[in-house]
Amino acid sequence: MKEERKVSSKMNTAGDWLLLVIPIVVFLWVSDSGPMDSILGNFLIALGCFLVAFYLTILAKPYVTGKRNVTEIDIDIQKHFYQIYQKGGLGALDELRN
């Protein structure tokens, strides 16, 4: 599980790189062809679109890359160590540390 957590956050698939580029492209496209006449207004709209696109890519990452998200991995790690605690108490957890 520890190794899966490390791999989950790395940029090692084409899907990872695609999901990195999408919010940047959205920002550039909206800031270039923004609906307002002011530069600041277009920037703020583009920034909002960037944040929405970034959030959507985070939600889509498990489906595009096939990796589990870090939250699910952390929950599994917590369950694993809680089961060890239930079976052997704090002594079993201390043995794992050594």
mmCIF file of C-alpha atoms in Angstrom:
data_model
loop_
_atom_site.group_PDB
_atom_site.id
_atom_site.type_symbol
_atom_site.label_atom_id
_atom_site.label_comp_id
_atom_site.label_asym_id
_atom_site.label_seq_id
_atom_site.Cartn_x
_atom_site.Cartn_y
_atom_site.Cartn_z
ATOM 1 C CA MET A 1 0.000 0.000 0.000
ATOM 2 C CA LYS A 2 2.877 2.345 0.758
ATOM 3 C CA GLU A 3 4.306 1.837 -2.727
ATOM 4 C CA GLU A 4 0.880 2.364 -4.313
ATOM 5 C CA ARG A 5 0.595 5.698 -2.504
ATOM 6 C CA LYS A 6 3.964 6.826 -3.897
ATOM 7 C CA VAL A 7 3.083 5.768 -7.451
ATOM 8 C CA SER A 8 -0.363 7.360 -7.263
ATOM 9 C CA SER A 9 1.049 10.869 -6.986
ATOM 10 C CA LYS A 10 3.682 10.524 -9.727
ATOM 11 C CA MET A 11 3.334 11.707 -13.307
ATOM 12 C CA ASN A 12 4.085 8.373 -14.950
ATOM 13 C CA THR A 13 1.249 7.848 -17.435
ATOM 14 C CA ALA A 14 0.037 9.694 -20.503
ATOM 15 C CA GLY A 15 -3.240 10.346 -18.695
ATOM 16 C CA ASP A 16 -1.397 12.195 -15.937
ATOM 17 C CA TRP A 17 0.223 14.517 -18.446
ATOM 18 C CA LEU A 18 -3.035 15.030 -20.337
ATOM 19 C CA LEU A 19 -4.825 15.967 -17.135
ATOM 20 C CA LEU A 20 -2.032 18.409 -16.317
ATOM 21 C CA VAL A 21 -2.312 20.173 -19.673
ATOM 22 C CA ILE A 22 -6.123 20.501 -19.812
ATOM 23 C CA PRO A 23 -6.522 23.249 -17.147
ATOM 24 C CA ILE A 24 -3.643 25.222 -18.671
ATOM 25 C CA VAL A 25 -5.185 25.050 -22.143
ATOM 26 C CA VAL A 26 -8.572 26.092 -20.731
ATOM 27 C CA PHE A 27 -6.970 29.076 -18.982
ATOM 28 C CA LEU A 28 -5.126 30.223 -22.104
ATOM 29 C CA TRP A 29 -8.135 29.751 -24.368
ATOM 30 C CA VAL A 30 -10.551 31.623 -22.083
ATOM 31 C CA SER A 31 -8.107 34.439 -21.341
ATOM 32 C CA ASP A 32 -7.416 34.884 -25.055
ATOM 33 C CA SER A 33 -11.036 34.839 -26.215
ATOM 34 C CA GLY A 34 -12.660 36.195 -23.069
ATOM 35 C CA PRO A 35 -16.101 37.793 -23.203
ATOM 36 C CA MET A 36 -15.078 41.051 -21.533
ATOM 37 C CA ASP A 37 -13.204 44.050 -22.870
ATOM 38 C CA SER A 38 -11.014 44.446 -19.794
ATOM 39 C CA ILE A 39 -7.884 42.373 -19.328
ATOM 40 C CA LEU A 40 -8.494 41.970 -15.607
ATOM 41 C CA GLY A 41 -12.041 40.723 -16.177
ATOM 42 C CA ASN A 42 -10.864 38.167 -18.724
ATOM 43 C CA PHE A 43 -8.099 37.082 -16.373
ATOM 44 C CA LEU A 44 -10.516 36.543 -13.484
ATOM 45 C CA ILE A 45 -12.927 34.578 -15.675
ATOM 46 C CA ALA A 46 -10.046 32.502 -17.033
ATOM 47 C CA LEU A 47 -8.778 31.890 -13.500
ATOM 48 C CA GLY A 48 -12.229 30.676 -12.452
ATOM 49 C CA CYS A 49 -12.399 28.369 -15.470
ATOM 50 C CA PHE A 50 -8.900 27.095 -14.669
ATOM 51 C CA LEU A 51 -9.914 26.213 -11.108
ATOM 52 C CA VAL A 52 -13.059 24.415 -12.301
ATOM 53 C CA ALA A 53 -11.070 22.488 -14.941
ATOM 54 C CA PHE A 54 -8.396 21.606 -12.380
ATOM 55 C CA TYR A 55 -11.009 20.289 -9.951
ATOM 56 C CA LEU A 56 -12.665 18.234 -12.690
ATOM 57 C CA THR A 57 -9.331 16.711 -13.718
ATOM 58 C CA ILE A 58 -8.707 15.701 -10.103
ATOM 59 C CA LEU A 59 -12.090 13.973 -10.066
ATOM 60 C CA ALA A 60 -11.415 12.293 -13.429
ATOM 61 C CA LYS A 61 -7.873 11.113 -12.624
ATOM 62 C CA PRO A 62 -8.809 7.663 -11.243
ATOM 63 C CA TYR A 63 -10.897 6.926 -14.343
ATOM 64 C CA VAL A 64 -8.348 8.196 -16.866
ATOM 65 C CA THR A 65 -5.152 6.832 -15.326
ATOM 66 C CA GLY A 66 -6.479 3.735 -13.583
ATOM 67 C CA LYS A 67 -4.848 4.804 -10.316
ATOM 68 C CA ARG A 68 -6.723 5.051 -7.044
ATOM 69 C CA ASN A 69 -6.771 8.478 -5.459
ATOM 70 C CA VAL A 70 -4.648 9.148 -2.391
ATOM 71 C CA THR A 71 -7.663 9.434 -0.089
ATOM 72 C CA GLU A 72 -8.798 5.876 -0.831
ATOM 73 C CA ILE A 73 -5.274 4.555 -0.321
ATOM 74 C CA ASP A 74 -4.957 6.388 3.019
ATOM 75 C CA ILE A 75 -8.274 4.928 4.196
ATOM 76 C CA ASP A 76 -7.041 1.415 3.356
ATOM 77 C CA ILE A 77 -3.776 2.064 5.237
ATOM 78 C CA GLN A 78 -5.709 3.280 8.280
ATOM 79 C CA LYS A 79 -7.955 0.200 8.196
ATOM 80 C CA HIS A 80 -4.907 -2.071 7.954
ATOM 81 C CA PHE A 81 -3.201 -0.574 10.981
ATOM 82 C CA TYR A 82 -6.470 -0.458 12.932
ATOM 83 C CA GLN A 83 -6.904 -4.205 12.359
ATOM 84 C CA ILE A 84 -3.376 -4.779 13.650
ATOM 85 C CA TYR A 85 -4.219 -2.651 16.701
ATOM 86 C CA GLN A 86 -7.436 -4.598 17.344
ATOM 87 C CA LYS A 87 -5.624 -7.945 17.215
ATOM 88 C CA GLY A 88 -2.457 -7.097 19.138
ATOM 89 C CA GLY A 89 -2.938 -3.737 20.798
ATOM 90 C CA LEU A 90 -0.284 -1.043 20.935
ATOM 91 C CA GLY A 91 2.449 -3.631 21.366
ATOM 92 C CA ALA A 92 1.810 -4.970 17.854
ATOM 93 C CA LEU A 93 2.079 -1.469 16.413
ATOM 94 C CA ASP A 94 5.323 -0.862 18.300
ATOM 95 C CA GLU A 95 6.750 -4.070 16.831
ATOM 96 C CA LEU A 96 6.043 -2.753 13.341
ATOM 97 C CA ARG A 97 8.016 0.383 14.077
ATOM 98 C CA ASN A 98 11.197 -1.592 14.856
#
